[in-house]
Coordinates of C-alpha atoms in Angstrom, one line a residue:
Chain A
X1 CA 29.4 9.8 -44.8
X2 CA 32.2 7.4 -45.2
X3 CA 31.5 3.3 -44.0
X4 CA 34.6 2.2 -41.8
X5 CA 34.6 -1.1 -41.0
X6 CA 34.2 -1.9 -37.1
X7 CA 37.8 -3.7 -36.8
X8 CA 39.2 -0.7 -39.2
X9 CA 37.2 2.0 -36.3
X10 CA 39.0 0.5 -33.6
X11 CA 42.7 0.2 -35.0
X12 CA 42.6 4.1 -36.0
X13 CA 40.5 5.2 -32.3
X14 CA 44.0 3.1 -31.2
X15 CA 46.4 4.9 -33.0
X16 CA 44.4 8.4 -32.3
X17 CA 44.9 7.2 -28.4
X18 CA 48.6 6.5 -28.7
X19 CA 49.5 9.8 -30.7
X20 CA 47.4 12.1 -28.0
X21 CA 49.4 10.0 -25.7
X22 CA 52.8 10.4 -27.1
X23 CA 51.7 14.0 -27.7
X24 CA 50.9 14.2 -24.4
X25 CA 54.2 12.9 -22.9
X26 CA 56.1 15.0 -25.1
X27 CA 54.8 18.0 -24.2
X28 CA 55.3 17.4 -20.2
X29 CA 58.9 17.0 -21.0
X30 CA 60.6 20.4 -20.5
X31 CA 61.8 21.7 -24.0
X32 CA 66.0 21.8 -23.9
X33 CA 65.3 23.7 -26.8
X34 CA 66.1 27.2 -26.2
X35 CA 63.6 28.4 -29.4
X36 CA 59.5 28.3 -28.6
X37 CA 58.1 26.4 -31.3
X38 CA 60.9 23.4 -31.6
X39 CA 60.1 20.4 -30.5
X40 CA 60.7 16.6 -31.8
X41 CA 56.7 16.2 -32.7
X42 CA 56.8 12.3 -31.9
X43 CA 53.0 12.5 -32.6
X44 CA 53.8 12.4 -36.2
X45 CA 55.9 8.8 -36.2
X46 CA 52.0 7.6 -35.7
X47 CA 50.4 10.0 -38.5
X48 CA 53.0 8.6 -40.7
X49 CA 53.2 5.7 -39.9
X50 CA 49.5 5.2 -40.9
X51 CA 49.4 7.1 -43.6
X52 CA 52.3 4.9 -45.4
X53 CA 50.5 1.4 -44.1
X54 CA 46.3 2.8 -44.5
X55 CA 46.7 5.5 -46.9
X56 CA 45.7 9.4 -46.6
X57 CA 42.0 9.2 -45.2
X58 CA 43.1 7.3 -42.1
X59 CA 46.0 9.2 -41.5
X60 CA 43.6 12.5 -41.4
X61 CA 41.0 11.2 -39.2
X62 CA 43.7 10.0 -37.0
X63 CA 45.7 13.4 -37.3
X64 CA 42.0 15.1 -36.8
X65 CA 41.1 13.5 -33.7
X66 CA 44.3 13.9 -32.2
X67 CA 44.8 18.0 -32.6
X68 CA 41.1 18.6 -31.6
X69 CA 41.4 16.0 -28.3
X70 CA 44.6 17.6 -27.9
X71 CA 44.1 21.4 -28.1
X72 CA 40.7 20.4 -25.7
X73 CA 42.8 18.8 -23.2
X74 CA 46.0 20.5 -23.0
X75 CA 45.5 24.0 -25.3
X76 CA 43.6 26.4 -26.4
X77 CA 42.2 28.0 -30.0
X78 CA 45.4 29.1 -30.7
X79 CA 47.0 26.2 -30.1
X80 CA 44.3 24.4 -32.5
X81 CA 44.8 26.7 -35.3
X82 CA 48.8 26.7 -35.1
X83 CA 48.7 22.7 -35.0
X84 CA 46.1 22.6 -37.5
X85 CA 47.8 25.1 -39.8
X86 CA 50.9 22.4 -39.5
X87 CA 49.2 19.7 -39.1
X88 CA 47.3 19.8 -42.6
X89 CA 49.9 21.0 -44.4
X90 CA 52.0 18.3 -42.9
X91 CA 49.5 15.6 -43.9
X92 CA 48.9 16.8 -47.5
X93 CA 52.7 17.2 -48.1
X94 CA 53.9 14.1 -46.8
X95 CA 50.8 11.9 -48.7
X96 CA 52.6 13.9 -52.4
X97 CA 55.7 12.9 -51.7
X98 CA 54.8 9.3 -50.4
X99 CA 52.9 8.8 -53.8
X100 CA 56.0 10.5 -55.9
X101 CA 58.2 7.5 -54.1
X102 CA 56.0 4.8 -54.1
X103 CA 55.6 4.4 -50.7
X104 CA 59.5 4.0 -50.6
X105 CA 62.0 6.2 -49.0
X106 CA 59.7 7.1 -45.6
X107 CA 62.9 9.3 -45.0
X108 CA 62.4 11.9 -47.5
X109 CA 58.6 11.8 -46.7
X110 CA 58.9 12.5 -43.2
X111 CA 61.5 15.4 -43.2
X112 CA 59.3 17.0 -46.0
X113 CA 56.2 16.3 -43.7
X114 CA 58.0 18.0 -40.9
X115 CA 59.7 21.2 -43.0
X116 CA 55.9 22.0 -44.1
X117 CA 54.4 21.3 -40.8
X118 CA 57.2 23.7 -39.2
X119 CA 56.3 25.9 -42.2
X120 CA 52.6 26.2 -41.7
X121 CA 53.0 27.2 -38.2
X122 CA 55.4 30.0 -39.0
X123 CA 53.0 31.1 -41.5
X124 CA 50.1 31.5 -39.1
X125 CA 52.5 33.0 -36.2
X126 CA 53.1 36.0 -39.1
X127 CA 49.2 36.4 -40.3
X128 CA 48.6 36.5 -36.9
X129 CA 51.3 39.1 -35.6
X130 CA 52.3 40.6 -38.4
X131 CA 55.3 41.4 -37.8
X132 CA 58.1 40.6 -40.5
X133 CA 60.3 39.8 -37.6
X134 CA 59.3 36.8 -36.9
X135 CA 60.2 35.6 -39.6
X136 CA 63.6 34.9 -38.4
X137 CA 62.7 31.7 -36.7
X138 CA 62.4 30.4 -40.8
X139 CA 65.8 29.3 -40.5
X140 CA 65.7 27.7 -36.9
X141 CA 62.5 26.0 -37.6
X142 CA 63.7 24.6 -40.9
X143 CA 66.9 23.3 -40.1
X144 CA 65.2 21.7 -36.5
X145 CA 62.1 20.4 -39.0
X146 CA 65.3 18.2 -41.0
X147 CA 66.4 16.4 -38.2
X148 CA 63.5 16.1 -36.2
X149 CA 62.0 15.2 -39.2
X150 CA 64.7 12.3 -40.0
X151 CA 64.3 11.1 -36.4
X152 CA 60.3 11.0 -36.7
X153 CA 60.3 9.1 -39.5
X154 CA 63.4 6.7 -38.9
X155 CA 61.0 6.1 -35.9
X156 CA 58.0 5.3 -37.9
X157 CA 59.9 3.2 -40.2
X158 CA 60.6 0.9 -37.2
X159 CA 57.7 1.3 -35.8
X160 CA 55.8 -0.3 -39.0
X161 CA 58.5 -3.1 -39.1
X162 CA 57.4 -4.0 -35.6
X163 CA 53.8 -3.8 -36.3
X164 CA 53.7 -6.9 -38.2
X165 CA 50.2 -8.2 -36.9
X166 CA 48.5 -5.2 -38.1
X167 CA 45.5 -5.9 -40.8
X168 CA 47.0 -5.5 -44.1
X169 CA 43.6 -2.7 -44.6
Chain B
X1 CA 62.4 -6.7 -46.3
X2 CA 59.0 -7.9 -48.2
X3 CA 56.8 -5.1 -47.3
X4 CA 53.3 -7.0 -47.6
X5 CA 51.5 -3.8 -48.4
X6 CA 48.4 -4.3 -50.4
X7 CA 50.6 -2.6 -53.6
X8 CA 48.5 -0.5 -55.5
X9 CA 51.6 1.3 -57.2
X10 CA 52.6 -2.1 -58.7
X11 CA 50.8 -2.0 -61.9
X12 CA 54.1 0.2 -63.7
X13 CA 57.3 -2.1 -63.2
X14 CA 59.5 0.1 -64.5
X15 CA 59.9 2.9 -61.7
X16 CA 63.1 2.1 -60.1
X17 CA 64.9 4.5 -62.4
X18 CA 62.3 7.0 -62.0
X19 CA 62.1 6.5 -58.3
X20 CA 65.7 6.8 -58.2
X21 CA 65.5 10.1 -59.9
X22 CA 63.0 11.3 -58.0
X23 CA 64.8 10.2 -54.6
X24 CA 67.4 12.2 -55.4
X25 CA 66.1 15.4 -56.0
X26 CA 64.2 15.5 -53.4
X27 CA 67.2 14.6 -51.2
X28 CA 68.8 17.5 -53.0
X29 CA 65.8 19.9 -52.0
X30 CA 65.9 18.9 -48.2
X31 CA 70.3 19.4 -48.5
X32 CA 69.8 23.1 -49.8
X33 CA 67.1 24.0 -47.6
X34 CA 69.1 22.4 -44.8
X35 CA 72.4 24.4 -46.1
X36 CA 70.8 27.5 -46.9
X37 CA 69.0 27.8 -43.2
X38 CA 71.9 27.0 -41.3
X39 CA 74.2 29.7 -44.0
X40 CA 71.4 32.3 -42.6
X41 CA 71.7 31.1 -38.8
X42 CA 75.0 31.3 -38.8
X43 CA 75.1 34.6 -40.9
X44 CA 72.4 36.6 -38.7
X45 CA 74.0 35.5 -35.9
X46 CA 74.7 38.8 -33.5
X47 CA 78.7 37.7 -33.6
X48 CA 80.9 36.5 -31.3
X49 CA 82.2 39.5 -30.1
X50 CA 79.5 40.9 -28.8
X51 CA 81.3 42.5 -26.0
X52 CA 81.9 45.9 -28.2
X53 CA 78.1 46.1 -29.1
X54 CA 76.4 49.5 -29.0
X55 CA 73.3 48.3 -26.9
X56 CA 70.0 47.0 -28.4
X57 CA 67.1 48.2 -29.2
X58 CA 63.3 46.6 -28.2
X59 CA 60.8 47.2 -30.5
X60 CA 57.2 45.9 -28.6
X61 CA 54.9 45.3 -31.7
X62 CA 50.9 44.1 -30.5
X63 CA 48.5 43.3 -33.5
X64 CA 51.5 44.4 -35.7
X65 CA 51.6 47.9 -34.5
X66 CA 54.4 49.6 -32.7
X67 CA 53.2 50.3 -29.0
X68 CA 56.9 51.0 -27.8
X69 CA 60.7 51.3 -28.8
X70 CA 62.6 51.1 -25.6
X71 CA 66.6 51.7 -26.1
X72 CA 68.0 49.2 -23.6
X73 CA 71.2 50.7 -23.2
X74 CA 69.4 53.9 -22.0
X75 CA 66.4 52.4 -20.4
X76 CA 66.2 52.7 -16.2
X77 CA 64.6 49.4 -15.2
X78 CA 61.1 49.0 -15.2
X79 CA 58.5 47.3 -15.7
X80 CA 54.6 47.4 -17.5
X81 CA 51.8 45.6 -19.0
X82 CA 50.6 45.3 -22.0
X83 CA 46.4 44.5 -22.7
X84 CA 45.1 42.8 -25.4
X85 CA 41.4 43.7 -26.3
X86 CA 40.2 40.2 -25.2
X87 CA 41.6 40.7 -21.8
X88 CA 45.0 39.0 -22.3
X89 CA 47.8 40.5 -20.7
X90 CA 51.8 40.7 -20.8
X91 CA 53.8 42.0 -18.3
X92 CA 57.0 43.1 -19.9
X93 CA 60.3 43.8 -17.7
X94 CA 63.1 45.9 -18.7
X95 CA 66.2 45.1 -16.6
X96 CA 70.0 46.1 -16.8
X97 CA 69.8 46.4 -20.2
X98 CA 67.7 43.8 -21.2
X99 CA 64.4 42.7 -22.1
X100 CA 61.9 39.9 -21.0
X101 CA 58.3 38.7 -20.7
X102 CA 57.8 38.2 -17.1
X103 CA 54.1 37.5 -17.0
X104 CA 51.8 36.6 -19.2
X105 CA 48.0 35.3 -19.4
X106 CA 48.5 32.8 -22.2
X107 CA 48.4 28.9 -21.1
X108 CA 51.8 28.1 -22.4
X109 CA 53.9 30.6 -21.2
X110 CA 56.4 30.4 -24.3
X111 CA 57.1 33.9 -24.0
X112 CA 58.1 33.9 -20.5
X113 CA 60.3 31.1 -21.2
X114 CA 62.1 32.5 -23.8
X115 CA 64.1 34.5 -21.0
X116 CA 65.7 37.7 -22.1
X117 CA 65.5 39.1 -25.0
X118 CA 69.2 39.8 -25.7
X119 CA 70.3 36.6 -25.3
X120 CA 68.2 34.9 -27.7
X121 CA 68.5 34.8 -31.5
X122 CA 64.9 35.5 -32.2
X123 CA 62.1 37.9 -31.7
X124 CA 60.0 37.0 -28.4
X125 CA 56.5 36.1 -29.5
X126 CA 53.3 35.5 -27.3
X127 CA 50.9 34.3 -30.4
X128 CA 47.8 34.2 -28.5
X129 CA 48.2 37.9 -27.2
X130 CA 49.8 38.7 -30.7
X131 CA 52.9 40.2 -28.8
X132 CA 56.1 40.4 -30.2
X133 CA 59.5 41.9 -29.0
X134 CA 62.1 42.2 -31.7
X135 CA 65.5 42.8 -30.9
X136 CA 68.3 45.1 -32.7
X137 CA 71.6 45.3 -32.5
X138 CA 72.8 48.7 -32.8
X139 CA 76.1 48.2 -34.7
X140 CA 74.7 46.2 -36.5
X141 CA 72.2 47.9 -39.8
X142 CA 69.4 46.2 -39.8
X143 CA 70.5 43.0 -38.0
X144 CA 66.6 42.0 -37.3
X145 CA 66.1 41.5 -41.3
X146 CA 69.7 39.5 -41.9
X147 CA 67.9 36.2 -42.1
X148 CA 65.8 37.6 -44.1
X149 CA 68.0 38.2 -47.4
X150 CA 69.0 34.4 -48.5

């Protein structure tokens, strides 16, 4: 098992709270959306945000805690494995490209974060029905995962700049 | 902005070149996925004038199998329901022409909320019944598979 720190225990049961809450609030907001499956995924200004200042292991349990409190509270097994499926994907994408930049450019990181997320859910929406069909939403889900994916992490990006009382680890 | 991060990347001082290099192609992925969706939207789109279409045809698919083809154009209105082994049910309506999930079991109702089939751009999919209705146009050949060819 892995030691965290007290202090470092509380901050990320914190952020967990607030992305389950955002999460939350976002998903009781009808979708003007016309297409199932696109929605702004605020939840992930919080996973990135955490993962750019505490690194990938935080980031994880946070994102962890999150999809299982959320799919307990609000969903069901299939909504587990569809946010999982995008929500790991998501994680390990966006911690490559925030190494291959430094840490710089949270931009790029968060629209690549949010193209695989969108991507892993598609994936597991054909293993499960497969039916090449559905494959049309690709295009929808990609072009939505660009600019929700600028917005998420434009959001994050401000969101760390405001933080600036956080403990540096 | 002095970003007081404890900077383990540090140690080589000569990335901004690299970095640069690196920002850019990935900027130039997310532009050609971005361009290339939005070509295959816009290209698998139905058409504007769909006024002079020759109907549509519904495909019902469950577990990836084909349980029905309705052709909507033809079809008097009705309505059925569809089981799912674990007890999950759709009920599927077939109205003036059109298509539409008007009941289902699942908690979040995506497929209901789609609306009718013919109006939207993609397939109608309840995931946790492993429903899906695919639309065709049937002057256009093969229009369900268009997006599928960039």
């Amino acid at each position: 098992m892995m030691r965290l720190p007290t202090k470092k225990i509380a901050l990320l049961a914190m952020f967990a709270a607030l992305s389950l809450g955002i999460y939350a609030l976002e998903s009781a907001v009808p979708n003007p959306v016309p297409i199932p499956g696109i929605k702004l995924g605020l939840a992930n200004i919080i996973t990135l945000a955490v993962l750019k200042k505490y690194g990938f292991r935080d980031a994880a349990l946070v994102l962890l805690v999150r999809i299982l409190l959320s799919a307990l509270l609000f969903g069901s097994l299939m909504s587990l494995m569809y946010s999982a499926a995008g929500g790991a994907l998501c994680l390990v994408g966006e911690y490559i490209i925030n190494r291959l930049l430094s840490g710089k450019a949270l931009v790029i990181t968060g629209i690549f974060g949010a193209i695989l997320h969108n991507a892993g859910q598609i994936l597991v929406a054909f293993i499960l029905t497969s039916v090449p069909g559905v494959l049309v939403y690709v295009p929808y889900l990609l072009v939505a995962a660009v600019l929700t994916g600028l917005f998420t992490s434009l959001a994050a990006h401000f969101t760390l700049k405001l933080l600036t009382k956080l403990p540096a680890d | 902005m002095s970003d007081n991060m404890p900077d383990k990347e540090n140690r080589d001082n000569k990335p901004n070149k690299q970095l640069l290099t690196r920002i850019i192609v990935l900027n130039i992925i997310i532009a050609v996925i971005f361009s290339g969706s939005l070509a295959a939207i816009i290209l698998s789109r139905p058409g504007s004038g769909s006024s002079i279409s020759g109907g549509y045809t519904a495909t019902v698919y469950q577990n990836g199998r084909v349980i029905s083809v309705i052709e909507l154009s033809a079809a008097e209105d009705s309505s059925f329901t569809v089981r799912t082994e674990q007890g999950g049910t759709n009920t599927i309506t077939v109205k003036d022409g059109d298509i539409c999930v008007s009941e289902a079991s699942c908690p979040d109702k995506l497929c209901v909320k789609e609306g009718w089939g013919t109006k939207s751009p993609v397939p109608i999919v309840c995931l946790p019944n492993r429903l899906v209705i695919v639309i065709s146009d049937n002057t256009a050949h093969g229009g369900e598979y268009d997006a599928l060819t960039y």
